[in-house]
Coordinates of C-alpha atoms and ligand atoms in Angstrom, one line a residue:
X1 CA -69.5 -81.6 116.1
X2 CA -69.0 -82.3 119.6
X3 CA -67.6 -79.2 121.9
X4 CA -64.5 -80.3 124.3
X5 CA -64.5 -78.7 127.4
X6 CA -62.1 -80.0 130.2
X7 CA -64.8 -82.2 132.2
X8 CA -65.9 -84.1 128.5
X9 CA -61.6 -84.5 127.9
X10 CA -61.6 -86.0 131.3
X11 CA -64.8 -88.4 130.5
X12 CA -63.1 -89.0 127.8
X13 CA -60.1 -90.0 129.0
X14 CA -61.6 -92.2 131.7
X15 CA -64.1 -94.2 129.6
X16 CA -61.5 -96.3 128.4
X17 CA -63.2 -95.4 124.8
X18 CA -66.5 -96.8 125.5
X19 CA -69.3 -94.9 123.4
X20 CA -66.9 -92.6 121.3
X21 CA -68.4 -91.7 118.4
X22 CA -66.7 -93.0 115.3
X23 CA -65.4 -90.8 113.2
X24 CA -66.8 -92.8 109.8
X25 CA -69.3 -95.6 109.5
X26 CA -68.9 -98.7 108.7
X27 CA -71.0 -99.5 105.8
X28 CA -72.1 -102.8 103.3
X29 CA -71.1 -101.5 100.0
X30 CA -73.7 -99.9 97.2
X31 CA -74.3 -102.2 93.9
X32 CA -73.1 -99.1 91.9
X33 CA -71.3 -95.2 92.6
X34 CA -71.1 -92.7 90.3
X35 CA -67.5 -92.6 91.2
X36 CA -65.3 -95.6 93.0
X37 CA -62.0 -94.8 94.2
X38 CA -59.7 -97.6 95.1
X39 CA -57.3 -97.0 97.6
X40 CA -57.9 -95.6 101.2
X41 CA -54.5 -93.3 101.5
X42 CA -54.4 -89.6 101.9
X43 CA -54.6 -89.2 98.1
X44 CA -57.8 -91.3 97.5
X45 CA -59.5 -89.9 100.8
X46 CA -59.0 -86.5 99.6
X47 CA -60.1 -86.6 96.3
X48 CA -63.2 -88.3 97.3
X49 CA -63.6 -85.5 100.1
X50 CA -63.1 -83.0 97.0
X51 CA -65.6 -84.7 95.2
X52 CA -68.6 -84.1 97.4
X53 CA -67.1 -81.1 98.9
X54 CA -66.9 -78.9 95.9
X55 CA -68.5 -80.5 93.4
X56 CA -71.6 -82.2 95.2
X57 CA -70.5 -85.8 94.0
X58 CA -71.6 -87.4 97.1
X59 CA -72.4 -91.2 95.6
X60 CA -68.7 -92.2 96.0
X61 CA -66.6 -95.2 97.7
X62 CA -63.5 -95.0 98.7
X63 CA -62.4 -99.4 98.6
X64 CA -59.5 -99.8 100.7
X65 CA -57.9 -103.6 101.1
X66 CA -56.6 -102.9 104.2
X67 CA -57.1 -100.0 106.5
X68 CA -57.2 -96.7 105.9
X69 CA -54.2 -94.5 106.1
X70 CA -52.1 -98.4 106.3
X71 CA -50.3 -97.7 103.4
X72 CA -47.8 -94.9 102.6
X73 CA -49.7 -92.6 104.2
X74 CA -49.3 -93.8 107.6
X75 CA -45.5 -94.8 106.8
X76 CA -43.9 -91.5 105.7
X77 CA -41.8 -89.4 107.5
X78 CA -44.1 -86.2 106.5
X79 CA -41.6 -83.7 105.3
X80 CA -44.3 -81.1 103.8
X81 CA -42.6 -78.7 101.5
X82 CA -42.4 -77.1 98.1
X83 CA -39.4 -75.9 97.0
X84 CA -39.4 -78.4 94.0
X85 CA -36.9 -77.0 90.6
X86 CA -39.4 -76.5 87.8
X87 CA -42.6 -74.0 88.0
X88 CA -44.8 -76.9 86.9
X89 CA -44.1 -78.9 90.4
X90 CA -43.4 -75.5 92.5
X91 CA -47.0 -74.4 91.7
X92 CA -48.7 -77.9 92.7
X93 CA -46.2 -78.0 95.5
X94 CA -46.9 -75.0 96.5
X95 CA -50.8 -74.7 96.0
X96 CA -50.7 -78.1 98.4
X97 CA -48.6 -76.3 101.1
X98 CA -51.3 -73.6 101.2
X99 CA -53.7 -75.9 101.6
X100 CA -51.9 -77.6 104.2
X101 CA -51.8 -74.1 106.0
X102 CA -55.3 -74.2 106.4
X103 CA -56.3 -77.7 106.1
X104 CA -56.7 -78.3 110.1
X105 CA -60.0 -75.4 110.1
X106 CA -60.7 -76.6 106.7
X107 CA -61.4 -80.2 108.2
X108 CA -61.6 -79.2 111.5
X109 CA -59.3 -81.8 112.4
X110 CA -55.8 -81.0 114.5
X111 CA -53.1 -82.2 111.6
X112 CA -50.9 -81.0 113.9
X113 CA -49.2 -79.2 111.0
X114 CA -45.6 -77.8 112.4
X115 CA -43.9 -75.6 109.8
X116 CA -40.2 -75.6 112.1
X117 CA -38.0 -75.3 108.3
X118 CA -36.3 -77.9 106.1
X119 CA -33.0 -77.5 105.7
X120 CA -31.1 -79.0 102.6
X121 CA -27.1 -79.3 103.3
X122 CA -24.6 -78.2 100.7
X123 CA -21.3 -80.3 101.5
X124 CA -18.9 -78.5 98.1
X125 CA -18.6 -75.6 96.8
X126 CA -20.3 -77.1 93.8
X127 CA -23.1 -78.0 95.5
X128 CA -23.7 -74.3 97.3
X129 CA -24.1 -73.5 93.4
X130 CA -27.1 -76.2 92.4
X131 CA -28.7 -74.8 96.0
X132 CA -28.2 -71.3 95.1
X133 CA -29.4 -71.9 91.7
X134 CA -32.8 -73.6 92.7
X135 CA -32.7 -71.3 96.0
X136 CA -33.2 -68.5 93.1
X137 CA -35.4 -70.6 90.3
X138 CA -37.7 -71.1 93.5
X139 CA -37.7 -67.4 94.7
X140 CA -38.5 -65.7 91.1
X141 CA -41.5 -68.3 91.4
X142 CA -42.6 -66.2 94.5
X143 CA -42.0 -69.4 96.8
X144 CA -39.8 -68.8 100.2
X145 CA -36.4 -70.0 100.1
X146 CA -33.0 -68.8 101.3
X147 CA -29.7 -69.7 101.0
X148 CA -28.2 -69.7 105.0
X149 CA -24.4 -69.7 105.4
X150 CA -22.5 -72.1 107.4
X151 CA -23.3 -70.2 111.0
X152 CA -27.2 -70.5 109.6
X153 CA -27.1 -73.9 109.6
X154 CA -25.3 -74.1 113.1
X155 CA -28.1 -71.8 114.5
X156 CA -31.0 -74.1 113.0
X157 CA -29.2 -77.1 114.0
X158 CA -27.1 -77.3 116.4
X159 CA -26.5 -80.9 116.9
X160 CA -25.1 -81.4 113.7
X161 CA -21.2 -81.7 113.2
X162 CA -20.5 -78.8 111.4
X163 CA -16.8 -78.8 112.0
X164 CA -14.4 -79.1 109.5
X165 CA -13.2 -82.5 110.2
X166 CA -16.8 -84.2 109.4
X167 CA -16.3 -86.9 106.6
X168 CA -18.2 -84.7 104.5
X169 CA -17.8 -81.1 106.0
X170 CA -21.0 -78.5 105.7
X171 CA -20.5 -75.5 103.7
X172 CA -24.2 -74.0 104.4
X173 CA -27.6 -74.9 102.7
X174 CA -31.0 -73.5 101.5
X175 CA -34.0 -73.6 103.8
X176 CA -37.4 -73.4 103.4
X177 CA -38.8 -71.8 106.6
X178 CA -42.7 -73.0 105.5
X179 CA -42.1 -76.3 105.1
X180 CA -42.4 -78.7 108.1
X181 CA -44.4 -81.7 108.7
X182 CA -47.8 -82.8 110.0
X183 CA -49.1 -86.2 111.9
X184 CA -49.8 -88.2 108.6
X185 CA -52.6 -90.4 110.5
X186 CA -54.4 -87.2 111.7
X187 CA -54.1 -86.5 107.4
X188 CA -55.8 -89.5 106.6
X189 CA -58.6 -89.5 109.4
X190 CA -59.6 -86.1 109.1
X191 CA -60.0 -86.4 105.3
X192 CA -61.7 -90.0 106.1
X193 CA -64.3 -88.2 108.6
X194 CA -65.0 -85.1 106.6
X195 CA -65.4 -87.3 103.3
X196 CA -67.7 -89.5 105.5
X197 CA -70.1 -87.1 106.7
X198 CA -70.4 -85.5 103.1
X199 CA -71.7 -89.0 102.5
X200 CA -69.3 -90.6 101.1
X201 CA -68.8 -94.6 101.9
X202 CA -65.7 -95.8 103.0
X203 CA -65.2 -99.3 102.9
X204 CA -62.4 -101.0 104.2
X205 CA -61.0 -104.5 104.2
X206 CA -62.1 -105.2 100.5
X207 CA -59.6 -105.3 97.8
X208 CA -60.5 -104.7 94.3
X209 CA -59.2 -107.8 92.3
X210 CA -60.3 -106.9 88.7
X211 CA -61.5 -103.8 86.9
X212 CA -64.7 -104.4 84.4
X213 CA -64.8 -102.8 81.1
X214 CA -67.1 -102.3 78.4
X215 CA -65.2 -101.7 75.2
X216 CA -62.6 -99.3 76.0
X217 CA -65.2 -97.5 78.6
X218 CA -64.9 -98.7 82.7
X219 CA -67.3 -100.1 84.2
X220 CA -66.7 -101.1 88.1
X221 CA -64.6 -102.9 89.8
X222 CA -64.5 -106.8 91.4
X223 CA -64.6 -107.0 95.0
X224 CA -64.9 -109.7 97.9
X225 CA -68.9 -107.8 97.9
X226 CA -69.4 -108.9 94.3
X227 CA -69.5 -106.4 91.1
X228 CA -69.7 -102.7 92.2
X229 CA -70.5 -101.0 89.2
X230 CA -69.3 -97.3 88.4
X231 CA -68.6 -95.1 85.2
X232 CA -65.9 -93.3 87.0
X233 CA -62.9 -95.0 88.7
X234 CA -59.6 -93.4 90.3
X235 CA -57.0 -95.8 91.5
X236 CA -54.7 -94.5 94.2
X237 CA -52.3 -97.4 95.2
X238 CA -49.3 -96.1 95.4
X239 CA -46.7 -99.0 95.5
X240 CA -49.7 -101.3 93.6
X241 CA -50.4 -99.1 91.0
X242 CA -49.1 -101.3 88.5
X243 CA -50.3 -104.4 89.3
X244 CA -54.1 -102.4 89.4
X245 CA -53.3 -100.9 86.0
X246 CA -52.3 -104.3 84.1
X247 CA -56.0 -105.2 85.3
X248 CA -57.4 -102.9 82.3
X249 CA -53.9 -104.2 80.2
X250 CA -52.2 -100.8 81.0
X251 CA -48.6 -100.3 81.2
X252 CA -47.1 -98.2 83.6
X253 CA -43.4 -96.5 83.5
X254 CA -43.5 -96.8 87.5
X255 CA -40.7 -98.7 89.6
X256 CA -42.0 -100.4 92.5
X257 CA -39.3 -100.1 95.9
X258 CA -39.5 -100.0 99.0
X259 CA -38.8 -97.2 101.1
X260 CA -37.7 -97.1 104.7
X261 CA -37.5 -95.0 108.1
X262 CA -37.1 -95.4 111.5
X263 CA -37.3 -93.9 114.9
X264 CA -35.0 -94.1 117.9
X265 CA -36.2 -94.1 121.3
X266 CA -37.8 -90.9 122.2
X267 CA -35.5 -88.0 123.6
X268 CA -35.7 -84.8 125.1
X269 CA -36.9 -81.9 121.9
X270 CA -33.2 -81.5 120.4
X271 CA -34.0 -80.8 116.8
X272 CA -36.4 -78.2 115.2
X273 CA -37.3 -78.7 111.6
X274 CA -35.7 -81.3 109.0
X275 CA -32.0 -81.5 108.3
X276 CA -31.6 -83.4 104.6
X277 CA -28.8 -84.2 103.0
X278 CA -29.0 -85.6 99.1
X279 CA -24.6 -86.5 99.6
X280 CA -24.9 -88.3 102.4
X281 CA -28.6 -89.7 101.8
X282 CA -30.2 -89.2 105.3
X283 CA -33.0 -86.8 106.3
X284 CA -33.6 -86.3 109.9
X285 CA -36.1 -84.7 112.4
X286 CA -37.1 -85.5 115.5
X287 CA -41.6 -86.8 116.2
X288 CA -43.2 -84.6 118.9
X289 CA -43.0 -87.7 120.7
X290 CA -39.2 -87.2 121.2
X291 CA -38.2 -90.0 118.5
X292 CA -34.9 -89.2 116.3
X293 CA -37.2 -90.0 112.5
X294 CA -34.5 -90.8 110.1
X295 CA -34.8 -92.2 106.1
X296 CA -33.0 -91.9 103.6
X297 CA -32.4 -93.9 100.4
X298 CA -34.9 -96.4 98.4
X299 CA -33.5 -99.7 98.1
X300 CA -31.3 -100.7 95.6
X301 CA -33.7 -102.5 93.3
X302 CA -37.8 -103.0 92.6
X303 CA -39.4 -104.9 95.3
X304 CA -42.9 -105.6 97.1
X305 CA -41.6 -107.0 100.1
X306 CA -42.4 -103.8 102.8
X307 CA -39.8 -104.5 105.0
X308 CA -36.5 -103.3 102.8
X309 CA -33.1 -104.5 102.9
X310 CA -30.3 -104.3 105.4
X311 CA -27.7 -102.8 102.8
X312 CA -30.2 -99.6 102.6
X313 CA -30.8 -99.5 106.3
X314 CA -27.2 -100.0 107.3
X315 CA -26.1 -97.1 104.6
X316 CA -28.9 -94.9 106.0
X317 CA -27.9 -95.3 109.9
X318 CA -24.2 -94.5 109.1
X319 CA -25.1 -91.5 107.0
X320 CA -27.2 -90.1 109.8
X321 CA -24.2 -90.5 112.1
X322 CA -22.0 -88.4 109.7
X323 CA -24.4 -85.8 110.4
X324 CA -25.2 -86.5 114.4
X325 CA -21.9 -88.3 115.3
X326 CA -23.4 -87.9 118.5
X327 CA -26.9 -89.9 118.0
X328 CA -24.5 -93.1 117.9
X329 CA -25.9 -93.5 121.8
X330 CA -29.3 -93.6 120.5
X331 CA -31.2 -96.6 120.6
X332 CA -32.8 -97.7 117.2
X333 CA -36.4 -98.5 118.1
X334 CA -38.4 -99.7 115.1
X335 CA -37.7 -99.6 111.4
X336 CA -40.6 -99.9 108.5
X337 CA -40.7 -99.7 104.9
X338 CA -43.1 -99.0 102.5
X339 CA -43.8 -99.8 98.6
X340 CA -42.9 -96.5 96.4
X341 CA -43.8 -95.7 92.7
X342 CA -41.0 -94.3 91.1
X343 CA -42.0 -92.6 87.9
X344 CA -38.6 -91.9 85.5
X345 CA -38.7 -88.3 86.4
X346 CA -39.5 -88.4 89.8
X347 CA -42.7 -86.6 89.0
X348 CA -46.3 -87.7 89.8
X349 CA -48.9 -88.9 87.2
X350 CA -52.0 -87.9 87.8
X351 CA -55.2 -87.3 86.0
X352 CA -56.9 -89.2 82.5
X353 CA -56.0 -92.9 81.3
X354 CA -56.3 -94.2 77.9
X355 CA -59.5 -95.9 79.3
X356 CA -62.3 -93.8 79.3
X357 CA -63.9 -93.3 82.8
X358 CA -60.8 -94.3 84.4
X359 CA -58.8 -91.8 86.2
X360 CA -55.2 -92.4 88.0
X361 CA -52.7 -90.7 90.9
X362 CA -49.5 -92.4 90.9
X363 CA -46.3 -92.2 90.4
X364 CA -45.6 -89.9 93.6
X365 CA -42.5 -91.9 94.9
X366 CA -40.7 -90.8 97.9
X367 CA -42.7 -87.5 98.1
X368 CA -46.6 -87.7 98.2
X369 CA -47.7 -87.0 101.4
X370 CA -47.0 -83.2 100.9
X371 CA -49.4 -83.5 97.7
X372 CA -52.1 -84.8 99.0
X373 CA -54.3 -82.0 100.0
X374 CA -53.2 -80.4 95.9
X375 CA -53.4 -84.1 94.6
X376 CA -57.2 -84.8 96.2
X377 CA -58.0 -81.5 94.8
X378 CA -56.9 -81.4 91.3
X379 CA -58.2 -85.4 90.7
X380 CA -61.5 -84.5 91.8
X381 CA -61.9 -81.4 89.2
X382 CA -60.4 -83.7 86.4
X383 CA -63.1 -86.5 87.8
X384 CA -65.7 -84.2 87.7
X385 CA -64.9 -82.4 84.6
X386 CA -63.3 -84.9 82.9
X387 CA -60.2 -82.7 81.9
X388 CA -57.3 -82.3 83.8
X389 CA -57.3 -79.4 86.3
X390 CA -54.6 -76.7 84.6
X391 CA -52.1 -77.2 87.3
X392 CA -51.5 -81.3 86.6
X393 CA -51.7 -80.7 83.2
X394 CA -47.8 -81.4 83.0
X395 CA -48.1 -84.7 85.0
X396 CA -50.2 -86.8 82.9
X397 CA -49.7 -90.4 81.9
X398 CA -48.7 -89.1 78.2
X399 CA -45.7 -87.0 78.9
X400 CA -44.0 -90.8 78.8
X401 CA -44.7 -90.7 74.6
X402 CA -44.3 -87.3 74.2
X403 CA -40.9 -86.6 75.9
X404 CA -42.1 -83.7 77.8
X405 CA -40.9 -84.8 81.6
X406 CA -40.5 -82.6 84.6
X407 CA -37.5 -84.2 86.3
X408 CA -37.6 -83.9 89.8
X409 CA -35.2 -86.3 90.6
X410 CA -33.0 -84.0 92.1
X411 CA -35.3 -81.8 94.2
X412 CA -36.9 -85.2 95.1
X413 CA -35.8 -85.0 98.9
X414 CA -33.6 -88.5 98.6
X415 CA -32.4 -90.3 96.0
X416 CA -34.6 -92.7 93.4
Ligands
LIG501 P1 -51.1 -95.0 100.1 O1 -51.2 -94.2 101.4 O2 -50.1 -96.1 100.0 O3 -52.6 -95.5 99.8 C1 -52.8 -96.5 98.8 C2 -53.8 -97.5 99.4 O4 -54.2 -98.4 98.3 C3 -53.2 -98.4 100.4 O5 -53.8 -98.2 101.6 C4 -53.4 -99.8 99.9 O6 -53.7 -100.7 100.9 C5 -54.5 -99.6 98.9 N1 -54.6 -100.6 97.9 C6 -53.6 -101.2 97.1 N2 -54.1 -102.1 96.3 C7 -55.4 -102.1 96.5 C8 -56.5 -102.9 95.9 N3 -56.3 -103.9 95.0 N4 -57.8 -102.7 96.4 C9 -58.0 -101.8 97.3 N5 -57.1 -101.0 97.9 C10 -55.8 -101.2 97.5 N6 -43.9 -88.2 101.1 C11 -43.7 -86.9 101.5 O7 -44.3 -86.0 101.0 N7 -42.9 -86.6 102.6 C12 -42.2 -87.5 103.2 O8 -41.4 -87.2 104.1 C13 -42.3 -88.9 102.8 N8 -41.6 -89.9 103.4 C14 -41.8 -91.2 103.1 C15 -41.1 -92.1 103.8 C16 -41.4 -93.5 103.5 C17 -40.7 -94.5 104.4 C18 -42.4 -93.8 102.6 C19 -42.7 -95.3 102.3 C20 -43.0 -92.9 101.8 C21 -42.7 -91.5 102.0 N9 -43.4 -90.5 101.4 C22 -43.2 -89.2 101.7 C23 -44.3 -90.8 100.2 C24 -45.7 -90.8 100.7 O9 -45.9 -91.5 101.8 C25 -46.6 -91.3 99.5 O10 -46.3 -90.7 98.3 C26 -48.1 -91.0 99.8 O11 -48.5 -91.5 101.1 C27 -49.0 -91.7 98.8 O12 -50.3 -91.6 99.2 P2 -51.4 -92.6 98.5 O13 -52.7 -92.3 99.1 O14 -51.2 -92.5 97.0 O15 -50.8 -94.0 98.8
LIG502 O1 -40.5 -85.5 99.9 O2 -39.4 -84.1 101.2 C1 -39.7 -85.2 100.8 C2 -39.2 -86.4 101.5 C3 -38.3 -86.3 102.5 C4 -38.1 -87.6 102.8 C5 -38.8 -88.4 102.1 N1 -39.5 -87.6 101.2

């Protein structure tokens, strides 16, 4: 690992990139892994850095039809948290955040992980109830959370209209002072890099376009490079999860929509942490480049065209400016969206498939990008073991015949 001191930043800086190092090769892909993972997001780069990390599975690729990190990964709006409502989701949550805390030395990569608080708004008296309920369901599970009162919330934000002529008037909230956000790119790079020099082959710009099987057993996957044959494969789509499943005649009970966010041009540092607010659907925090980062609600109905609609944009904007009356002056600057997969109780699936050999992380909607370190970890054990790790025991594809959901959608961050 190369030591920065000030002269090699300034080299650096002036070499206009000329003989930097990159941070993973670029390689022709193997006839056969021991393990292929399709999808180059967060939650596919870390489970194949898991893999050889912990458990010396080193023969993996990571097949990514675009870029790496060009899917949800590199399109959230990186709320980390984990003050979910049920103890099966607050200990993932929560074992990810941890690993979060330490996941910059752990990769020694600068995830520029800022824990500044997220702040969810109560806006009834009704409402200050359902936060003080989970506020306390999330404390006997030894996870931070307090309720704040009304002058709380002025002191953690005091942009926000917290007078009591707002259309929909504060009344206080719950805060998580741990939870924050990180740079997702940074997320995906550093898991990309640290994957790589385990030995791990990352191969981007292919896209997997069937999945071979012998009997019920996996075989390997169709790419532009021909058959690359595996006994092990993890998809990690996201958004295409389903369209990768029916390839092995697998349904999935995921809802494909598009998600979207923007920024406004960048200001002066005005807001610490993230303000959300499930009435109003808007969540709000500011990048450290100074941009106002604002989403809120999925679109109304399933979709794979990643640009979303106007109807959820325009019902987004104006419930950021209930909040911020005062960011109507801002400039929007750019607006994205991205492809979600909405499992019906808001919860991820993760871990074993009715196909043997064939392992899956889906289903993690508008929330996955505070998983990823927990979700890389706990697919690799399942991969390696071929059991599900104890703490995604609850998420796995057959809760959906069995009845026994953990739903989320409430403590989801915005609506699904
Ligand atoms: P992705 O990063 O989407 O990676 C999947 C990859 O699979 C993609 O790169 C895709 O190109 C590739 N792929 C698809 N099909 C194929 C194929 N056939 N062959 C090869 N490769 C293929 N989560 C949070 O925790 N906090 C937030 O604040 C938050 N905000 C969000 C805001 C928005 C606007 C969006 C869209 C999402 C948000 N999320 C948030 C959710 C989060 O981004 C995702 O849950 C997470 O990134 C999922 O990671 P992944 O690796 O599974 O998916
Ligand atoms: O999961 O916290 C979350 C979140 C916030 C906005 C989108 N997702």
């Amino acid at each position: 690992m190369e030591k920065y001191s000030l002269l090699s930043l300034a080299k650096h800086a002036l070499s206009r990139h000329r003989n930097w190092t990159p941070a993973w090769r670029t390689v022709e892909p193997k006839k056969a892994y021991d393990v292929v993972i399709i999808g180059g997001g967060g939650q596919g780069l870390a489970t194949a850095y898991y893999l050889a990390h912990r458990y010396g599975i080193r023969n993996v690729a990571v097949i990514e039809k675009g870029w790496i990190g060009g899917g949800n990964t590199g399109r959230n709006t990186t709320a980390i948290r984990s003050n979910y409502f049920f103890p099966e989701s607050t200990n993932f949550f929560e074992h990810s955040l941890k690993m979060y805390e330490g996941l910059g030395k752990e990769l020694n990569y600068n995830v520029m992980l800022s824990q500044g608080g997220v702040l969810t708004l109560a806006h009834t008296p009704h409402q200050m109830d359902m936060l003080e309920r989970w506020s306390n369901s999330i404390q006997m599970q030894g996870v931070d959370a307090q309720m704040i009162t009304l002058q709380g919330v002025r002191e953690f934000m005091p942009l926000l209209d917290t007078s009591a002529q707002a259309r929909f008037p504060i009344m206080g909230g719950f805060i998580q002072n741990r939870g924050g956000v990180a740079r997702h790119d940074a997320v995906a790079w550093g898991y990309a890099r640290a994957a790589d020099s385990l030995g791990v082959d990352i191969i981007q710009n292919c896209e997997v376009t069937a999945i071979h099987r012998s009997g019920n057993r996996v075989t390997g996957v169709q790419t532009p490079f021909g058959v690359i044959k595996a006994d092990k494969v993890a998809m990690a789509v996201a958004g295409s999860s389903s369209i990768l499943a029916q390839m092995v005649d697998l349904k999935l009970p995921i809802a494909s929509i598009a998600l979207q966010a923007m920024v406004s041009e960048p200001i002066k540092p005005v807001l610490n942490g993230i303000v959300v607010s499930p009435t109003v659907h808007a969540y709000v925090s500011q990048s450290d480049r100074g941009e106002i980062l604002i989403g809120g609600r999925a679109d109304a109905y399933p979709s794979y065209g990643q640009r979303g609609t106007l109807p959820a944009l325009e019902e987004t904007v104006s419930a950021t400016l209930n909040l911020f009356p005062t960011f109507s002056r801002l400039k929007l600057m750019r607006q994205w969206a991205g492809i979600v997969d909405i499992s019906p109780d808001s919860s991820p699936i993760l871990g074993k498939t009715p196909v043997t050999g064939l392992y899956i992380s889906t289903g993690w909607g508008t929330g996955g990008f505070k998983a990823i370190p927990a979700g890389g970890d706990t697919l690799a054990y399942t991969i390696a073991h071929d059991r599900p790790h104890e703490l995604i025991k609850p998420f796995g594809l057959e809760r959906f015949a069995s009845g026994r959901f953990v739903n989320e959608a409430a403590a989801a961050g915005v609506d699904h």
